Tab-separated table of C-alpha atoms in Angstrom:
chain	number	residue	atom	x	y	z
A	1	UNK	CA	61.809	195.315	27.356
A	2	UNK	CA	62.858	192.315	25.302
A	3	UNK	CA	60.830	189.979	22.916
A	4	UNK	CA	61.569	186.319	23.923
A	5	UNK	CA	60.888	185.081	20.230
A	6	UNK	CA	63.203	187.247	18.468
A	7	UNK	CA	66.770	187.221	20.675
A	8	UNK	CA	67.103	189.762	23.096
A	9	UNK	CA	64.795	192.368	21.372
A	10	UNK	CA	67.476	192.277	18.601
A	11	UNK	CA	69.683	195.661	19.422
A	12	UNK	CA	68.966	196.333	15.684
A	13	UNK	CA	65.645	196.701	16.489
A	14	UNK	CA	65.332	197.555	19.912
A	15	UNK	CA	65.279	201.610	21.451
A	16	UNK	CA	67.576	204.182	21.850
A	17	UNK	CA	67.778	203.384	25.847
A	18	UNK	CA	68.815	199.862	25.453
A	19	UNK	CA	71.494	200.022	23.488
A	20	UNK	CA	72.838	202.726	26.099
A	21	UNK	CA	71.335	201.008	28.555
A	22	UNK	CA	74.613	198.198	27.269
A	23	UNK	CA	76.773	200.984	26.515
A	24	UNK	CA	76.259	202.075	29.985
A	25	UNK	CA	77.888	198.943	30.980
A	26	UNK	CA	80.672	198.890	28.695
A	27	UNK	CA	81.758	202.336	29.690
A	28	UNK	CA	81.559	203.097	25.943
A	29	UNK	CA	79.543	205.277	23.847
A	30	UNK	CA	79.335	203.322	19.993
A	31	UNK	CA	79.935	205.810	17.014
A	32	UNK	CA	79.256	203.176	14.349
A	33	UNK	CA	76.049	201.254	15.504
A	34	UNK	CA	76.715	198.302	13.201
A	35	UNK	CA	79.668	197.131	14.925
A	36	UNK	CA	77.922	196.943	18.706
A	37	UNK	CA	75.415	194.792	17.100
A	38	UNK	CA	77.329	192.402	15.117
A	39	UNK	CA	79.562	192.239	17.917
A	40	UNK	CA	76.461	190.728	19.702
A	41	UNK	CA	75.366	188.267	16.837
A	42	UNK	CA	76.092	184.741	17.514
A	43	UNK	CA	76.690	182.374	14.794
A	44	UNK	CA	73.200	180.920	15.545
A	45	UNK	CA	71.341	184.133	15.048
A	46	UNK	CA	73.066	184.534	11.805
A	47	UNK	CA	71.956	181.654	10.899
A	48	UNK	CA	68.412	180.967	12.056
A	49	UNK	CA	67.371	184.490	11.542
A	50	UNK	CA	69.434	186.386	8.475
A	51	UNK	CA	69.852	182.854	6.253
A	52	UNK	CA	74.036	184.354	6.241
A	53	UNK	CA	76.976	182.036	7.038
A	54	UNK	CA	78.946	182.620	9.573
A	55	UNK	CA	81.752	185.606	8.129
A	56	UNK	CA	78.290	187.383	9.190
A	57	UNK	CA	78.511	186.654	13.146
A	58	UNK	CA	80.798	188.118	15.852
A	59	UNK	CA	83.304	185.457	15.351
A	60	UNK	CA	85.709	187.906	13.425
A	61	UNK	CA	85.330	190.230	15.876
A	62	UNK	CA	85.967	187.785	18.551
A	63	UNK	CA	88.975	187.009	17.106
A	64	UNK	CA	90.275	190.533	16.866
A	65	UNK	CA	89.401	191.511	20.021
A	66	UNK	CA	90.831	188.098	21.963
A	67	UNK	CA	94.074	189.449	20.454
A	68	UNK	CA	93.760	192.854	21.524
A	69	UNK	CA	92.530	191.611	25.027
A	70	UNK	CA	95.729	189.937	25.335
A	71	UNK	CA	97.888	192.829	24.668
A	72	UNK	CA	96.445	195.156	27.014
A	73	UNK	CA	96.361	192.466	29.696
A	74	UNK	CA	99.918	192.107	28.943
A	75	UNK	CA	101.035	195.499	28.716
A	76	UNK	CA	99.015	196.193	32.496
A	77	UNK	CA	100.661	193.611	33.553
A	78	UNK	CA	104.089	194.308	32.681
A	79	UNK	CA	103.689	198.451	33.743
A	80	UNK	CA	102.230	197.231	36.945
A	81	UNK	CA	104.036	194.506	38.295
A	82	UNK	CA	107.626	195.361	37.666
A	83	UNK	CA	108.990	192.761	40.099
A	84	UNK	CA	107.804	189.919	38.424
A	85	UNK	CA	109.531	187.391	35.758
A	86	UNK	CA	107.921	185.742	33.086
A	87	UNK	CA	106.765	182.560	34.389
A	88	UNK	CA	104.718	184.944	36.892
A	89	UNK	CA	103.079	187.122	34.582
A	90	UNK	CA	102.050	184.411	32.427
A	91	UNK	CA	100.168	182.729	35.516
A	92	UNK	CA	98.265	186.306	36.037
A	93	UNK	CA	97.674	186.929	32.296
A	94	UNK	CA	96.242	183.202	32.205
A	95	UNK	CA	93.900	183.701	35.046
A	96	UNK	CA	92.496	186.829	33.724
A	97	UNK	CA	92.045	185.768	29.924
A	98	UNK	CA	90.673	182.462	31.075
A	99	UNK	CA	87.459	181.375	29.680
A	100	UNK	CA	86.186	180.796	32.994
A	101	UNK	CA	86.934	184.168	34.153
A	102	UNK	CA	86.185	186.096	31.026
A	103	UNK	CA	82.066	184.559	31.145
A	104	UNK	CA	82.355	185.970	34.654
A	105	UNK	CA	83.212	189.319	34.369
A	106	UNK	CA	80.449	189.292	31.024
A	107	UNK	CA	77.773	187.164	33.711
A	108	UNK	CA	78.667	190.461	36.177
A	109	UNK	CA	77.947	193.042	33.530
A	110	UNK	CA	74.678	191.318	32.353
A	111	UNK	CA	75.930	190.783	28.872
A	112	UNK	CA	74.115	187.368	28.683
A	113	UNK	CA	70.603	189.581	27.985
A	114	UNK	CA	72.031	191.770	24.970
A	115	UNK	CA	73.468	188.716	22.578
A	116	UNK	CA	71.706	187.989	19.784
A	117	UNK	CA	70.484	183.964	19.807
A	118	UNK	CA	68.211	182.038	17.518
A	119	UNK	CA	65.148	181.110	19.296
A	120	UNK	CA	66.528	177.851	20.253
A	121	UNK	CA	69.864	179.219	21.687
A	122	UNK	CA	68.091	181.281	23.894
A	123	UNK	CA	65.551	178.577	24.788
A	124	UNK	CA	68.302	176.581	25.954
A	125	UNK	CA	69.587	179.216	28.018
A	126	UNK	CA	72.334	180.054	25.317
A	127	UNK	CA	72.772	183.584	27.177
A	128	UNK	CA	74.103	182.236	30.169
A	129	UNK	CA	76.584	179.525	28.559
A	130	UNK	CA	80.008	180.261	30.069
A	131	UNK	CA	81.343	179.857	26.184
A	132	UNK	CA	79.220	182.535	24.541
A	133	UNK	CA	79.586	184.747	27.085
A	134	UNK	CA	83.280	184.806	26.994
A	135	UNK	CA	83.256	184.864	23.272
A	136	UNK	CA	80.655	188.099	23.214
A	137	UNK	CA	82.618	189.825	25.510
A	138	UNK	CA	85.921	189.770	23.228
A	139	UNK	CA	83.844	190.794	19.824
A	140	UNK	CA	82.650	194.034	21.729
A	141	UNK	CA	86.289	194.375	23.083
A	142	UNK	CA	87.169	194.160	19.404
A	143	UNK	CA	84.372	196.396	18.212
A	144	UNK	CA	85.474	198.711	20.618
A	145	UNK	CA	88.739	199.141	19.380
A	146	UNK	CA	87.267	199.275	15.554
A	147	UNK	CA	85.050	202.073	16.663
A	148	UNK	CA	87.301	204.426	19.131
A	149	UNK	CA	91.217	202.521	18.945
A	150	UNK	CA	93.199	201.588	21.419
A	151	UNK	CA	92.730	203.776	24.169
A	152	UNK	CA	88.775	203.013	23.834
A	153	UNK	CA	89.295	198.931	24.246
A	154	UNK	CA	92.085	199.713	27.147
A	155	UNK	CA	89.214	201.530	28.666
A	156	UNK	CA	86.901	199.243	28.814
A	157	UNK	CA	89.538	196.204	29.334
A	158	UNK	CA	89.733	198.038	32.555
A	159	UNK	CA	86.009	198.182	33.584
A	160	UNK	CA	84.915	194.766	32.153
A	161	UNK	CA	87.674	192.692	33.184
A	162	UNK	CA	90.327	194.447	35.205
A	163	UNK	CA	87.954	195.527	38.112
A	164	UNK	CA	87.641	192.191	39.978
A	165	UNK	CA	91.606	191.694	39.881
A	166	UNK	CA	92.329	190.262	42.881
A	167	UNK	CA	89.720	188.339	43.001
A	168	UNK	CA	90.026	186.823	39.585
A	169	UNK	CA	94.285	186.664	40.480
A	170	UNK	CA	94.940	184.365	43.219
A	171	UNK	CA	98.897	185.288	44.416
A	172	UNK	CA	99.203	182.191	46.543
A	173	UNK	CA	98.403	179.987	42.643
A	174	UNK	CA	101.706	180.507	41.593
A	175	UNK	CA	102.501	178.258	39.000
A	176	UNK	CA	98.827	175.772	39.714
A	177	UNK	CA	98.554	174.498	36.134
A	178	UNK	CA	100.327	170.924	36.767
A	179	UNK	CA	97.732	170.384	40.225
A	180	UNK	CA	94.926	171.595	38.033
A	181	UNK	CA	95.980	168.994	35.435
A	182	UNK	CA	96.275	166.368	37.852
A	183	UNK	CA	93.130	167.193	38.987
A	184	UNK	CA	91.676	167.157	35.867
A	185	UNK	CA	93.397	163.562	34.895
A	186	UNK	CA	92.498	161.852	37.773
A	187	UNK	CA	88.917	162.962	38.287
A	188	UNK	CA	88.667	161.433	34.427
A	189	UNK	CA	90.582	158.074	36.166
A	190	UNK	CA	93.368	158.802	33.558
A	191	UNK	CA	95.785	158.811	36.620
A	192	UNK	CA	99.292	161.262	36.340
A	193	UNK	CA	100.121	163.036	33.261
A	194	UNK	CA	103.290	162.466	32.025
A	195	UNK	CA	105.687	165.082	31.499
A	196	UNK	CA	108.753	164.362	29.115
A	197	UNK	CA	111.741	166.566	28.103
A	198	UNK	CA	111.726	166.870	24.557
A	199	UNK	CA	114.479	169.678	23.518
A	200	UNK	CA	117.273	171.919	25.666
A	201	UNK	CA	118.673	175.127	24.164
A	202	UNK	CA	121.210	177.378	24.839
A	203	UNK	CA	124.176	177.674	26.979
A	204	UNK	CA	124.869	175.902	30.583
A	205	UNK	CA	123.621	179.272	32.248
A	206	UNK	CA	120.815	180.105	30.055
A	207	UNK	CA	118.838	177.133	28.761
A	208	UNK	CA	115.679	176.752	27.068
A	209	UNK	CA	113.889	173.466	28.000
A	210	UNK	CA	110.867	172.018	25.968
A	211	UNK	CA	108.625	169.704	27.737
A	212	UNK	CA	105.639	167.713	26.095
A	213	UNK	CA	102.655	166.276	28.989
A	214	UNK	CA	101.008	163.508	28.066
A	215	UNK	CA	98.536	161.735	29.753
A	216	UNK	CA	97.274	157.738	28.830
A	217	UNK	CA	99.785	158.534	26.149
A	218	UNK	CA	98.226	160.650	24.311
A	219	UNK	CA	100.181	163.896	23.835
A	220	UNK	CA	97.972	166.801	25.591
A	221	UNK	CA	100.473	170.067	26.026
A	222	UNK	CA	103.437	171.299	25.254
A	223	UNK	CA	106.124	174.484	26.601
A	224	UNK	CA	109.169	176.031	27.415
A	225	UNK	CA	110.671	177.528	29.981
A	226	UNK	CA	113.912	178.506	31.848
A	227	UNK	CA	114.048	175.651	34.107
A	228	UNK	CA	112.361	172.295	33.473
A	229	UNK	CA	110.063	172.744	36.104
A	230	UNK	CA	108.654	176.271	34.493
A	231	UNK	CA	107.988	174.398	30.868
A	232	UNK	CA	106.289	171.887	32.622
A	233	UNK	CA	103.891	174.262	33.931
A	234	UNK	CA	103.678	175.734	30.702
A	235	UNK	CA	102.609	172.514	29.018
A	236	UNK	CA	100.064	172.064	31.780
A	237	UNK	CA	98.880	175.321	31.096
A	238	UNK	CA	98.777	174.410	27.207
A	239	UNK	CA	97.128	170.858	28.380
A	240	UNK	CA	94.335	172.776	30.321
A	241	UNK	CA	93.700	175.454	27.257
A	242	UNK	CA	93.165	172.854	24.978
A	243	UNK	CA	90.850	170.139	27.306
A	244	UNK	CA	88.827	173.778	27.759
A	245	UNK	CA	88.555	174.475	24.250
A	246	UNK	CA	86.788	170.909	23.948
């Protein structure tokens, strides 16, 4: 079905029953062709085979539709679990928007076979690289909502990343992000992050505290929260966002 030389058949070239065959998995039926396949073009595609910088790759789209991914998780969240403050939601949305689970849910839905790679990309195994998977799988949440709105993208939020929730949320890893951390730090032989108070607002019965981590003194995180123990989990969680972005 696919051409190894020229990535993934290249869904602007490919037949009618592939590009439902991935519409099949998305739940979602494209009125405007263009946008499922730039939503698929990686920046080294655009490069390597179309001579175009990068404004020509999914990366816009990514962008849009890591935004839109967040609101929807947000909103399900907040509909759903009505019981739950804001230190708790965060720690779902987190673990549902991670990287790590986002290349997951793509992996599951096959995604890695429908983005468009140069030829050395996808000799490197480029379609199964946690990264571009995660990445591909917000552009065609974006391209989604482009193409059908809101409703469309909440639609497929639900099918592509929503349908494994309890096994992507873990109830019992309520507020995790400073053991991951320490984890992290001391598998590096960094030893324990450091976390330091840096600002309180507010009133005696409703502060804000603001917490900076830093580990072998370099700054790594910072957050708030309503108790000092909540913004340090917060900068964790900022810590651990940013060492995944590396």
């Amino acid at each position: 079905m696919w051409n190894r030389r020229k990535p993934a058949g290249a869904l602007e070239d490919s037949t009618a029953d592939s590009r439902y065959a991935l519409e099949k998995l998305l739940g979602y039926h494209f009125k405007n062709k263009d946008l499922l396949v730039k939503a698929l073009k990686h920046r080294s595609y655009v490069y390597a085979e179309e001579g175009s910088d990068r404004i020509e790759s999914n990366e816009r789209l990514e962008f849009l539709g890591d935004a839109v991914l967040e609101l929807l998780i947000t909103d399900y969240l907040f509909r759903r679990f009505e019981d739950k403050g804001e230190g708790e939601l965060t720690q779902m949305k987190s673990q549902l928007v991670s990287r790590k689970a986002l290349a997951g849910q793509a992996d599951r839905l096959g995604i890695g076979a429908f983005v468009l790679l140069s030829e050395d990309e996808r000799e490197a195994n480029g379609g199964q690289r946690p990264s571009i998977l995660c990445d591909t799988l917000e552009s065609l949440i974006g391209a989604i909502y482009l193409d059908g709105g809101l409703e469309a993208a909440r639609s497929c939020v639900r099918r592509a990343v929503l349908a494994d929730f309890h096994q992507i949320v873990q109830p019992d890893a309520k507020f995790n992000f400073k053991s991951r951390l320490l984890e992290y730090s001391q598998s590096k032989g960094n030893g324990h992050p450091r976390y330091l108070v840096h600002a309180e607002h507010g009133p005696d019965h409703d502060k804000i505290f603001s917490v900076e981590v830093c580990i072998t003194g370099q700054r790594m995180g910072w957050g708030q929260g309503r108790s000092k123990k909540e913004a340090q989990q917060m900068a964790a969680k900022d810590a651990l966002e940013s060492l995944e972005a590396l």
